[in-house]
Amino acid sequence: MSQRIKINTLLQSTQTDVDVTVKGWVRAFRQNRFIALNDGSTNNNIQIVVDFENTDPALLKRITVGAAISVFGKLIASQGKGQTVEVIAETVEILGDCDPEKYPIQPKKHSLEFLRENAHLRFRTNTFGAIFRVRNTLSFAVHQFFQERGFVYLHTPIITASDAEGAGETFHVTNFDLANTPRTETGEVDYKQDFFGRAANLTVSGQLEGELGAMALSDIYTFGPTFRAENSNTTRHLAEFWMIEPEMAFADITDNMDTAEALLKYVIAYALDKNKDDIEFLTQRLLEEEKQKPQNERSEMSLTEKLQFCLSNDFERLTYTEAIDILKESTPNKKKKFQYLVEGWGTDLQSEHERYLVEKHFKKPVILTDYPKEIKSFYMRQNDDGKTVAAMDILFPGIGEIVGGSQREERLEKLENRMDEIGIPKDELWWYLDTRRYGGCPHSGFGLGFERLVLFVTGMGNIRDVIPFPRFPKNAEF
Ligand code: ATP
Ligand code: MN
């Protein structure tokens, strides 16, 4: 038997009248004659033609939707419409039966909610096949972008003992018997007796450790899972998500913005090129979905157009203060259409405000800089005005915040003062402060939420649909 060939290769084949072996899962079986076979290498199926008159009826009965089969036959130029090549089957072997009465994935449209409950099988649908191939391409492109620029991929720890950043939003890591935790004399949980000899948690960000790497390797990036126990049941938040966090020595906030914008454009262009069929499929899917909406709620651009648009336009850069002025004067604010009205300088922007700026006002991706220090983290570099910090957030249409970053405070005294002001224990972060003591330098970095990027590129509406097995409040199935 000739070696198995993947369907994406077969479909591009110019050489016909050759023997081939193809394996995959049946997507449809029409007229006891035409099998649509898919193996996940592309969202296109190969057509297998079965000579049913000369095939054992018992075998034909086992060619059902979802069954795994192996086909040996001849690749020929297709007679029918819709495909250039097809395989005339000589032998069909059933590798795994699939009971059509019980198989949850039927050849019809399933709701995304139903498929979420069947996440173990949803890879077998066109939509999820496309999403996870795009996700794969994007993660490869992220590495390629940084590797081409000499960044070092640094693995920061998943388990950390510093709770400096995500106070209260972390998952604890312990091997205590929870019904029987050792106590101190004063009745508190005695973490000294726990595995790490102290309280530990799952990381919310690799940034602080990333900075340590950058202070010697110049440019590093992390790309790993992060965990947040925030009880936000939104379409933009997961309890476990992947984050890309570059950290660059000798880089200021402008370098930081330039890198983030270049990264986003690079990976989007890469996916558009590499996953043409998948993105075309997802574009059509979105058009169909939007037909259900009233005309005025449909997007002006198709998914592909939106991605192209993002590549060919500079992101709009403005300060938080300028954004507040725009929002204050905006129609939804004046007509009290915002759920949270923008009254003055200093308040945090809600997702509805971010989306107004991006989708209605500028109609393109926006980078907001120089936020009030009160609403940003302690490590962000303090501006000379004494009120703002050198933060930068990138806001995307349909998503809101996709990147959060800043130039870091490299001046020891200013950093320590800020930590004192907001009550962050300096002794716990002695190692972080050491980088400011020993050869500190201006540096910058950002965090890109990987699933939010995948959301944008696939045009999906719910973050639970762009990670294989989503973790969110009250759900850790699979
Ligand atoms: P948001 O305000 O949307 O909750 P954040 O300010 O908490 O975001 P950061 O702490 O700056 O976000 O994290 C960096 C990036 O990680 C964000 O820009 C976003 O893309 C992503 N991100 C943050 N929280 C989540 C989450 N719970 N699920 C998925 N992605 C997230
Ligand atoms: Mn958050």
PDB file of C-alpha atoms and ligand atoms in Angstrom, residues 228 230 236-238 241 243 401-404 447 449 452 463, ligand 1:
ATOM      1  CA  ARG A 228      -6.749  34.555  36.992  1.00  0.00           C
ATOM      2  CA  GLU A 230     -11.445  36.746  38.521  1.00  0.00           C
ATOM      3  CA  ARG A 236     -13.441  38.274  26.856  1.00  0.00           C
ATOM      4  CA  HIS A 237     -12.161  36.580  30.016  1.00  0.00           C
ATOM      5  CA  LEU A 238     -10.927  33.108  30.817  1.00  0.00           C
ATOM      6  CA  PHE A 241      -5.381  31.998  29.136  1.00  0.00           C
ATOM      7  CA  MET A 243      -0.163  35.456  27.238  1.00  0.00           C
ATOM      8  CA  GLU A 401      -8.124  45.794  25.198  1.00  0.00           C
ATOM      9  CA  ILE A 402      -5.871  43.315  23.449  1.00  0.00           C
ATOM     10  CA  VAL A 403      -2.493  44.561  24.730  1.00  0.00           C
ATOM     11  CA  GLY A 404      -1.520  46.159  28.021  1.00  0.00           C
ATOM     12  CA  GLY A 447       1.299  41.582  27.515  1.00  0.00           C
ATOM     13  CA  GLY A 449      -3.653  38.146  25.426  1.00  0.00           C
ATOM     14  CA  ARG A 452      -8.086  37.862  22.292  1.00  0.00           C
ATOM     15  CA  ILE A 463     -13.344  33.667  23.962  1.00  0.00           C
TER      16      ILE A 463
HETATM   17  P1  ATP B   1      -9.107  43.553  31.161  1.00  0.00           P
HETATM   18  O1  ATP B   1      -9.253  44.962  31.618  1.00  0.00           O
HETATM   19  O2  ATP B   1      -9.689  43.287  29.810  1.00  0.00           O
HETATM   20  O3  ATP B   1      -9.546  42.565  32.194  1.00  0.00           O
HETATM   21  P2  ATP B   1      -6.426  43.571  32.128  1.00  0.00           P
HETATM   22  O4  ATP B   1      -6.193  45.014  32.286  1.00  0.00           O
HETATM   23  O5  ATP B   1      -6.761  42.778  33.331  1.00  0.00           O
HETATM   24  O6  ATP B   1      -7.530  43.328  30.981  1.00  0.00           O
HETATM   25  P3  ATP B   1      -3.645  42.885  31.737  1.00  0.00           P
HETATM   26  O7  ATP B   1      -3.466  42.523  33.149  1.00  0.00           O
HETATM   27  O8  ATP B   1      -2.998  44.113  31.223  1.00  0.00           O
HETATM   28  O9  ATP B   1      -5.189  42.920  31.357  1.00  0.00           O
HETATM   29  O10 ATP B   1      -3.226  41.622  30.832  1.00  0.00           O
HETATM   30  C1  ATP B   1      -2.635  41.752  29.547  1.00  0.00           C
HETATM   31  C2  ATP B   1      -3.534  41.184  28.454  1.00  0.00           C
HETATM   32  O11 ATP B   1      -3.988  39.883  28.770  1.00  0.00           O
HETATM   33  C3  ATP B   1      -4.804  41.978  28.215  1.00  0.00           C
HETATM   34  O12 ATP B   1      -4.563  43.038  27.374  1.00  0.00           O
HETATM   35  C4  ATP B   1      -5.698  40.940  27.581  1.00  0.00           C
HETATM   36  O13 ATP B   1      -5.401  40.814  26.204  1.00  0.00           O
HETATM   37  C5  ATP B   1      -5.290  39.661  28.252  1.00  0.00           C
HETATM   38  N1  ATP B   1      -6.183  39.256  29.350  1.00  0.00           N
HETATM   39  C6  ATP B   1      -6.274  39.790  30.578  1.00  0.00           C
HETATM   40  N2  ATP B   1      -7.133  39.117  31.354  1.00  0.00           N
HETATM   41  C7  ATP B   1      -7.606  38.106  30.580  1.00  0.00           C
HETATM   42  C8  ATP B   1      -8.512  37.030  30.817  1.00  0.00           C
HETATM   43  N3  ATP B   1      -9.095  36.852  32.018  1.00  0.00           N
HETATM   44  N4  ATP B   1      -8.753  36.157  29.804  1.00  0.00           N
HETATM   45  C9  ATP B   1      -8.145  36.313  28.614  1.00  0.00           C
HETATM   46  N5  ATP B   1      -7.281  37.291  28.337  1.00  0.00           N
HETATM   47  C10 ATP B   1      -7.009  38.184  29.300  1.00  0.00           C
END
